[in-house]
XYZ file of N, CA and C in Angstrom:
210
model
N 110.793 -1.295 -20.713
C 109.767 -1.613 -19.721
C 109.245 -3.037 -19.888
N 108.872 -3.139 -21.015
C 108.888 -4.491 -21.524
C 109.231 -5.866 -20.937
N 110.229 -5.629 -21.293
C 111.740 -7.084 -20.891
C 111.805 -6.605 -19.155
N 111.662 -5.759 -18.687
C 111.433 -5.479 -16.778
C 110.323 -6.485 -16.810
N 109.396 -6.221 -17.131
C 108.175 -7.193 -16.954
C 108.157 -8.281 -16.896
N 108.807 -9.028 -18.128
C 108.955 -10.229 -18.480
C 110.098 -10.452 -17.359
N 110.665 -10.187 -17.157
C 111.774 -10.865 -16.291
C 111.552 -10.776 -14.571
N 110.674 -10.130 -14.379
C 109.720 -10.113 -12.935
C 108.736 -11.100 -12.788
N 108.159 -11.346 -14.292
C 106.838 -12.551 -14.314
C 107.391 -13.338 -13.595
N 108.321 -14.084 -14.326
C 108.138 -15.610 -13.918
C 109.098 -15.957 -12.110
N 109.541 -15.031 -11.795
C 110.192 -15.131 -10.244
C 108.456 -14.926 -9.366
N 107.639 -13.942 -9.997
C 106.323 -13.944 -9.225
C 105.477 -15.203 -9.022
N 105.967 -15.834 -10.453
C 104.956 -16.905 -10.802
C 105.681 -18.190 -9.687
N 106.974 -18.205 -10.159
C 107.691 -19.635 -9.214
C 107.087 -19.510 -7.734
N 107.468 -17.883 -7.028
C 107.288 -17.792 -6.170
C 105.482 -17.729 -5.126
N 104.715 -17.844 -6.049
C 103.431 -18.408 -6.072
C 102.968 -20.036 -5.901
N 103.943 -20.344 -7.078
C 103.561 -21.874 -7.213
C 104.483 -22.437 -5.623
N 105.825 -21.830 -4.968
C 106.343 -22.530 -4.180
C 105.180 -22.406 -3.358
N 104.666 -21.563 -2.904
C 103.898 -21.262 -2.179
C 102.695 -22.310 -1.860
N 101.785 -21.776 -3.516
C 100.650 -23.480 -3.699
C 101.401 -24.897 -3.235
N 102.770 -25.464 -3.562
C 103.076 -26.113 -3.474
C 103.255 -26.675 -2.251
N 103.711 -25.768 -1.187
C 103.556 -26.068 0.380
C 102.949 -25.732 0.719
N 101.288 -25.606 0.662
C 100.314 -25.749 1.160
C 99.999 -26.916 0.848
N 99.942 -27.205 -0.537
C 99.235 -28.225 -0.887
C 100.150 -29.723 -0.238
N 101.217 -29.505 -0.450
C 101.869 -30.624 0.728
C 101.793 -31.011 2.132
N 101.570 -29.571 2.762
C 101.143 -29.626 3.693
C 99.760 -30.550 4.350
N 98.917 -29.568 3.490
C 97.662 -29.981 4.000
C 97.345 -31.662 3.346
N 98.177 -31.901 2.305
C 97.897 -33.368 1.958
C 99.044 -34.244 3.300
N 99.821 -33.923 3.687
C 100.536 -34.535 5.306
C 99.490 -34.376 6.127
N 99.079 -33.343 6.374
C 98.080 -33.692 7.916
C 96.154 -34.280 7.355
N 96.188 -34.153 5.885
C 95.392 -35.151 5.397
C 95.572 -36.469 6.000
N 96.620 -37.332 5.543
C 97.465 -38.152 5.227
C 97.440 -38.768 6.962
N 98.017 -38.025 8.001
C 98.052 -38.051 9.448
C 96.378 -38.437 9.606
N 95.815 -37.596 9.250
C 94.505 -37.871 10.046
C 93.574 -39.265 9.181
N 93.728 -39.690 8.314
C 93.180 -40.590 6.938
C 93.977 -41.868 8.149
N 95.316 -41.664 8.805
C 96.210 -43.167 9.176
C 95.238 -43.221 10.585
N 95.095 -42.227 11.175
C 94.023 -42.325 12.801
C 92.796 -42.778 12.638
N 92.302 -42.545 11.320
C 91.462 -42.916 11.027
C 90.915 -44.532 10.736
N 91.653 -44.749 9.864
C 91.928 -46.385 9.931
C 92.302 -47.134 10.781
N 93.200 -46.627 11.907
C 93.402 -47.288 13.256
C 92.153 -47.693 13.873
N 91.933 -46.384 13.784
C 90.112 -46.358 14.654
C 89.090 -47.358 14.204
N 89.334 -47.704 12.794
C 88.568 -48.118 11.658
C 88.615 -49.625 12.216
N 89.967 -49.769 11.607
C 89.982 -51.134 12.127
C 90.034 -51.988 13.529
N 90.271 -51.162 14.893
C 89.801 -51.512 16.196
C 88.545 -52.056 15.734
N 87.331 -51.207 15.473
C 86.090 -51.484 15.657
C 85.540 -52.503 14.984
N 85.999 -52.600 13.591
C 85.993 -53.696 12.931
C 86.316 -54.912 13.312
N 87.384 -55.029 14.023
C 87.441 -56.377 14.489
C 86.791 -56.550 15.969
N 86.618 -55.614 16.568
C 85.327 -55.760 17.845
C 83.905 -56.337 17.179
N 83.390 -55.877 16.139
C 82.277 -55.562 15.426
C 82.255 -57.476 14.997
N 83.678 -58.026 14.242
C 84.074 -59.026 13.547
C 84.056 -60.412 14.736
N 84.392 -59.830 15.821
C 84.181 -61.036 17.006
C 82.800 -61.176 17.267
N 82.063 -60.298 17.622
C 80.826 -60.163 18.028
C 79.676 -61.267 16.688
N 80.108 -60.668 15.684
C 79.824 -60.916 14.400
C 79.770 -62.768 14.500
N 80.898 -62.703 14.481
C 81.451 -64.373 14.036
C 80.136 -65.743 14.640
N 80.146 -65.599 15.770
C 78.828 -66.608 16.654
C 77.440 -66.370 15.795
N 77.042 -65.432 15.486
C 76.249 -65.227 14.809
C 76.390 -65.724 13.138
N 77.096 -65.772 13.070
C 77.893 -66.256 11.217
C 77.594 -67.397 11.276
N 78.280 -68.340 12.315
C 78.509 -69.713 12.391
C 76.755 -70.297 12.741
N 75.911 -69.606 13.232
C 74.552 -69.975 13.306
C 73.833 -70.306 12.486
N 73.768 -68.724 11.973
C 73.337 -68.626 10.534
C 73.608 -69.679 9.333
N 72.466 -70.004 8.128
C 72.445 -71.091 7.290
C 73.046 -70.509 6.281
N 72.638 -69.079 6.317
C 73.430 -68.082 4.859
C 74.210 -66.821 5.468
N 75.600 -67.348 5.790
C 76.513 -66.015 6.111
C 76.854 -64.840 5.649
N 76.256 -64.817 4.279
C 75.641 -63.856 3.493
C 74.823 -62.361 4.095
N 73.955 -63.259 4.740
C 73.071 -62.029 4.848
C 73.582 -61.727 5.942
N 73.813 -61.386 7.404
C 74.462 -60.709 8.222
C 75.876 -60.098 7.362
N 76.487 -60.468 6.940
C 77.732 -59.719 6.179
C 77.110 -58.337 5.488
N 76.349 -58.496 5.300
C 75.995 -57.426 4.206
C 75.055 -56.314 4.774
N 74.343 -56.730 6.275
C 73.312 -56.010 6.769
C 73.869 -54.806 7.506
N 75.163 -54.985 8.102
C 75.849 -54.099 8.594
C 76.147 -53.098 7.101
């Protein structure tokens, strides 16, 4: 009964971990998908934000402080 046991463990166990394993791949891909839309988005606005920004930079005596207020 023993050695039945032992030799059932570890096919339960692989077949667990394949399991964790494509989830966890999974959900780190559509992580991964949504983290890249994200930065798209990110950086549109940023450089809308960065034009707008700039006239105001070049005014300013310390470009410092608008950089940092946002």
């Amino acid at each position: 009964m023993e050695r039945d046991e032992q030799l059932q463990q570890p096919s339960k166990m692989s077949f667990a971990h394949y399991i964790c394993i494509a989830v966890t791949s999974i959900s780190h891909l559509s992580q991964q998908r949504r983290q890249q839309q994200q930065d798209e988005h990110r950086t549109q606005k940023q450089m809308e934000l960065e034009k707008e920004a700039v006239p105001e930079m070049q005014d300013s005596p310390d470009p410092g402080k608008n950089a940092g207020g946002v």
